[in-house]
Amino acid sequence: MRHPVNIPTPASFSREHIQTVGDMFVENARIQCRNVDVFYGEKHAIQDVSLDIGRNEVIALIGPSGCGKSTFLRCLNRMNDTIPGCRISGEIKLDGLDIYANGLDVVPLRAQVGMVFQKPNPFPKSIFENVAYGPRIHGLAANKLELEEIVEKSLRRAGLWDEVKEYLHHPGTGLSGGQQQRLCIARTIAVSPEVILMDEPCSALDPIATAKIEQLIDDLREHYTIAIVTHSMQQAARVSQRTAYFHLGKVIEVGDTALIFTNPRHQLTEDYITGRFG
Amino acid sequence: MNNPKEDSQLSNLGIRTHQIVKAGLPRRRAAETRFKAYGLICIVAGLGFLVLLFGNIISHAWSAIEQTYVALDVTFDESLLDPEGKHDSAVLAAADYPALLKKSMSALFPEVKDRQQKRSLNGILSKGASYELQRILVKDPSLLGKTERVWLPVDDDVDMLVKSQIDRSVDEGDRRLKDYQIAWIDKLMADGRLEKRFNRQFFTSGDSREPELAGIQGALMGSLFTLMVTAFLSLPIGIASAIYLEEFAPRNRWTDIIEVNINNLAAVPSIVFGLLGLAVFINFFGLPRSSPLVGGLVLTLMTLPVIIIAGRSALKSVPPSIREAALGIGASQMQTVFHHVLPLAMPGILTGAIIGMARALGESAPLLMIGMVAFIVDVPTGLMEPSTVLPVQIYLWADSSERGFVERTSAAILVLLAFLITMNGLAVYLRKRYERRW
Amino acid sequence: MQKSTLLLLLLLISAYAFHLGRKRARDIVLGKVKTLHSLPNYYGYYTALWSLLPALLLLILWLGFETPVINHMVMESLPDGSQALSADIKGLLINDIRNSMNAGGSDTKPELQAAVEFLRLLKIRSGWLLSFLAVALAFVGAYFARSRIHKEHRARNLVENTIMSFLLGSSLIAILTTVGIVLSVLFESIRFFDKIPLTDFLFGLQWSPQIAMRSDQVASSGAFGAVPLFTGTLLISSIALVVAVPIGLMSAIYLAEYASLKFRSVAKPLLEILAGIPTVVYGFFAALTVAPFIRSMGADFGLDVSSESALAAGLVMGIMIIPFVSSLSDDFINAVPQSLRDGAYALGATQSETIRQVVIPAALPGIVGGILLAASRAIGETMIVVMAAGLAANLTANPLEAVTTVTTQIVTLLVGDQEFDSPKTLAAFALGLVLFLATLALNILALHIVRKYREQYE
Ligand SMILES: Nc1ncnc2c1ncn2[C@@H]1O[C@H](COP(=O)(O)OP(=O)(O)OP(=O)(O)O)[C@@H](O)[C@H]1O
Ligand SMILES: [Mg+2]
C-alpha cells in the first residue's frame, strides 16, 4: 500500500481501518470525501469511503451492480436528500466548504454540481425550454437574446444543435434516446456548473451516440470536473484519468486509469476487470 | 474547442453562475416558503370547512335530544269521556280528549277568560298531547274518574323558548310567542311544571307536521327497505358483472365499450337515474310510486358501477399465479374463479360494496323523482308501501319553516352521518384486516 | 299467497331438486362416482337450476305484466260509455279504482263499485294462479332434469354455461341502463319538442313553465326558454370550481410533495370525508348557515344579497367537490416519475419551482381530467341547489343574485302532481336530456384524458 507523502490528510480522517488501495487523495482537490457512510434505512449502502476528486479531471467510478456507485455520486450534490430514509455521515467538501454543513442551501450547490442521470429524463416541454430551464430559474440570462445564446451554445457543446436546430419548439420527449441523453447533458451545462456528475450516461445509447458523448466529456474536461459512473471498462479507459473501483459499498482501489487497467493491485479489482466477477 | 478566448470565458462562467445564483437565492427561498404556506393554508381551509360543517350541525342538533314536557293534573272525567259508562275500549279511543286538556289548562290559569287568549293558552300544549292522553287511558282504563298528573309534550314554539332558541329581547311583533304567552310559560316553569326530558318520540315515530311529534323511524325503515332491495340486487349483479368483465370477457371492442360505459355511468348525475326510474319503473312497468321497491331499483342502477369498478380492481389484484396453479391441476376456468380467485378478492369486493351502499344510503335526488318525497306519517312495513328515506326526510324538514324543525333536521343528519361513518369505518376495517400484499 | 312466501317455497323446491339430481346420478352408476362425467354435485345443481329458473322467469314475467293486463280487463268490464275515453282519462279512472280498492272500499263512488269488486277478484285469482303455476313448473322442471341424467351427461358444462350466461347478462345491465336512460329521456323529450320548438327551448330567454299550465295559454308562448337555467347552472358551477380547484390542487400538492407520511395519512382521509357527506347535508348547511351569513356580510358592505344567492350555493358546492379535485390530482402528481423531479433538482431548482414548472405541467392532463370530472359533478349536483338556490330564472352573472339551475327545475317540475302530457312535466325530461348529454361529453372527455395519461406513465 502506497501512502501519499506530500498530501496532508485532515485531522478528522481516521486511518485505522483503511480499506482502500491506491491514491485516494490528490493535490488541489475539488471535492474531498472523508469517511462517508450512507444508510438507506437499515441498509448500509456506502461504508467509510474516502476519496478526492481533482480539478479538471475525469474520474471513473466502476464496480459491480449494486455496489453503491450511484449512491456515492448522488452524495456529491446532495441528491440523496430527496430519498426518504437516507442518512449520510462523514464529510464531503467542495472547494474546502462542507456541503453537508448546517444551513447550507442545496440550490447553489446543485447549480455548481450538475448531474446527468442514467435514464434520460427530459422535461415534458419543448427542447428549447428544457435547456433554458436552468438559466431561467437561476436568472442567468438578462434577456431573451442572451437566453437563446446560452441554449444554442449548450446544444452545440452537447453535439445536438445540428440535429435539433429546426425543431427547438418540439417536445423534448419526442427525441430518440441518445438525443434525449444529450439534451439532458445540454440542460446540465446550460447552467455552467463547475462539476458534472454522470451516472451511466451511455447505458441506453448506441455506439455512435456513445462516441459523441465520450467526445463531449473529453471536451468538457478542460473546464469542468467530471465524475462518471460506467459499466464499460473501455469507456472508463477512454475518457477518464483516474478510476475508482467500488465493491459492496467500499472503495477497493483508486488510481491512474492506465495503471488500474494494466496493473491492478487488489485481487477484487483484478477479478472485476478481467471479467471473473461482476 | 481549443479557442483560447472561449476557454477563459467558460471558466469565468462557472464563477458567474455561482454569484448570480447566490444573489437570487433569498427571493427564491421566500417564494418557496410562500408556496408551501399556501398549500398548508388550503389543507387547513379544507379541514376547517369539515370542522365548521360538523360543528354547525352538532350545535344545532344537540338540543333535539330533549323535548319539553308539561305536567298537567288531568281529571279523567267519566261524564265527558264515557257518558254511557260502557267502559268499551272503542268508546274510550274515540272520546273527546282535547276537552280534558282545556279543562286542565283553565284550572291552571283561571284568570284567562278571553276566547282568543284561551285558544293560545291551549296552544301551549302540543297537538299530539290529546293522543298521548288517549294512549294513557286506553292502556290503563282504571284511571277513569281519577285525577292524575301526566307529562305531556308542549308545542314546538314553547319548546324553543324553553331551550332559549327564541330570543325574548326581540320586538313582540316579530316574535312567535307574545308577552302574555311567555308569562304563562314562565309561571309554569316557576311551578316546576315544565321539564326537559329525553326525546324518545324522535326515534320512535314517523313524520308529522308538528316538530314536537315528528320522528325519524318512518324514514329509517324506508331507508332500510330501500337499501335491502339495493343490496339484494346490486351485490350479486355487480359481483357477477365484475367477474365476467375481469375473468372471462374477451378483450375486444365490445368489452371496451362496456368498460367506458361503466366508467361513464359512475359519473352520470344521480338525478338522471331518477328520471330513468320515473319513466321506466313507474310509468312503463307500473310499479307503485314512492315505494322502497322502486327506490331500491333506482339506487341499484346507480350503485352498480361503483361495485363493478371496485370488484374488478379487487379481482385484478389477485396475482395470476393463483389462477395458473388452479388451472394447472385441471380445474375448469369457472372452478378456478369461484374456488380460488373470488374468495381471495372477496374482502376487496365487499369493501367496495359497502362504500357503494353508503353512497346509496345518502342519496336523495333520484328518490325525489320517483315520489319518495310524500308526507308519510305511518311507519312503512313493506316494500310496496309508500315511504320516504332518511336523506329525503332531512330535505323535507329542512324545507319546513317551523323553528323546531331545525334541531330535528340536524339531529336526523347526525343519525345519517353516524350510519355512514359506521359503514365507512367497517369498509376501512375490512380493508385493513384482510389487506394482502402479494 | 305473498310473493316472498312463494319465492321461499320455490327455493325450497329447488333445494329438494338438488338432492334429487345428486341422488339420481349416484344411483345410475351404483355409487361408482368416478365413472360419471361430472361430480354428483353438478347433477344436483343441474336439476336445481331446471327447477328454479323457469319458475323464476314465470314469476318475473307475471309481475311485469300483471298490472297492465288486469287494468285492461277492468277497463273492458266497464260500461260502454267509458270505452271511448282518451288514454289519459282512462289512466285516471284506473287509478281511482285502484285507490278505492286499497282504501278498503269505504268511500267508493257507487258507479265504480262493480269495477272495484272485479279488480279485487282478479287480483286474488291472479295471485293464486301464479302460485299454482310457479310451483307446478318447479316440480316439472326438476323431474324433467332428473329424467335427463345419465352416465355421459355433461352436467358440469351445462351448469357452467348457465352461470356464464348469468355473468354475461349481469354485465349487460350496465349497457341496458345507459340505453334505458337515453331512451326514456329521449322519448319524452321528443314529445316535448313536438309542443315546444327545439330552438325556443335552447335559445329562449324566458323561463316560466307554470304559465303554460293554464289551459287558455298557448303552450309555445315562449315560456320554455332554457337559457337562464343554463347560465344559472354555469354560474353556480363556476363559483364551485373557483373554490374547489385552487384549494383542491394546492392541498394535493402539499399532501403529495411536502407533507410527512404521518400528516398525509391523517389529512388525506379527513379531506375525503367531504366527498362522502350526503349532498342533502350540504344543502341544509348552505341554506341554514352560509346563505344568511353571506347576506349579512353583504349588508355590512352595503350590498343587497339575495337570500338564495348563487354565491352561497356555489361556495358550498365548491367545498363538496374539493376532494374530487384533490384526490385525483394527488394520484396524478404521485404518478409523475421521480426522475423528472430529480432532473429539476439536479439543476438547482427549489422544490416549489420543480413542482410548478415540472411536476404540475407533467401531471396536467390528469389534473385537467380530474377538474372536468369535478365540473360534471357540479353541473349535475341537485340537492345543494334545490335547497339553497332559487327558483326564479334570472338571466344574470351576478353571484349575489338568485339564479336557478337545470337540476333545480327538473326537481320542481317533477315533484308533486303530475300529468304526463303537460309540457311542464315533459320539459323536465328535455332538461334531463341536456344535462345527460353535457355531463356525458364532459365525462367521456375527462375519462379519455385520464386514460391516455395513465398509459403514458405505465
Ligand atoms: N432508494 C433506495 N432505498 C433503499 N435502498 C437503496 C436505494 N437505492 C439504492 N439502494 C441500495 O443501495 C445499494 C447501492 O445502490 P446503488 O444504486 O448505489 O448501486 P449502483 O452501484 O449504482 O448499481 P448499478 O450499477 O446497478 O446502478 C444497493 O444495494 C441498493 O439496493
Ligand atoms: Mg446505479
Short mmCIF file of C-alpha atoms in Angstrom, two decimals, chain A residues 105-108 111-112 137-141 146 153 157 191-194 219 222-224, chain B residues 1-2 6-11 13-18 20-22 24-25 27-29:
data_model
loop_
_atom_site.label_atom_id
_atom_site.label_comp_id
_atom_site.label_asym_id
_atom_site.label_seq_id
_atom_site.Cartn_x
_atom_site.Cartn_y
_atom_site.Cartn_z
CA ASP A 105 -28.60 25.77 0.78
CA VAL A 106 -28.62 22.96 -1.75
CA VAL A 107 -29.78 25.22 -4.57
CA PRO A 108 -26.45 26.94 -5.29
CA ALA A 111 -26.16 24.75 -9.63
CA GLN A 112 -22.45 24.24 -9.07
CA ILE A 137 -34.77 29.66 -12.74
CA HIS A 138 -31.36 30.98 -11.77
CA GLY A 139 -31.79 34.18 -13.76
CA LEU A 140 -28.58 33.65 -15.68
CA ALA A 141 -29.77 35.39 -18.81
CA GLU A 146 -28.91 36.02 -24.13
CA LYS A 153 -24.15 27.19 -27.09
CA ARG A 157 -21.42 21.71 -26.92
CA VAL A 191 -26.25 26.29 -16.01
CA SER A 192 -22.43 26.34 -16.29
CA PRO A 193 -21.74 24.12 -13.31
CA GLU A 194 -18.21 23.51 -12.17
CA ASP A 219 -14.04 18.43 -24.44
CA GLU A 222 -10.83 21.33 -19.87
CA HIS A 223 -13.10 23.39 -17.69
CA TYR A 224 -15.14 21.03 -15.64
CA MET B 1 -12.83 23.86 -28.62
CA ASN B 2 -9.27 25.00 -28.50
CA GLU B 6 -13.83 30.84 -25.40
CA ASP B 7 -11.91 28.85 -22.82
CA SER B 8 -11.34 31.69 -20.47
CA GLN B 9 -14.92 32.75 -20.99
CA LEU B 10 -16.04 29.35 -19.85
CA SER B 11 -14.04 29.19 -16.68
CA LEU B 13 -18.91 31.40 -16.43
CA GLY B 14 -18.85 28.94 -13.57
CA ILE B 15 -17.94 31.68 -11.13
CA ARG B 16 -20.54 33.96 -12.64
CA THR B 17 -23.23 31.30 -12.24
CA HIS B 18 -22.31 30.92 -8.62
CA ILE B 20 -25.89 35.06 -9.77
CA VAL B 21 -27.42 32.06 -8.06
CA LYS B 22 -26.32 33.36 -4.66
CA GLY B 24 -31.18 35.39 -6.40
CA LEU B 25 -31.42 32.98 -3.52
CA ARG B 27 -36.08 35.80 -3.32
CA ARG B 28 -36.42 32.17 -4.37
CA ARG B 29 -36.38 30.90 -0.82
#
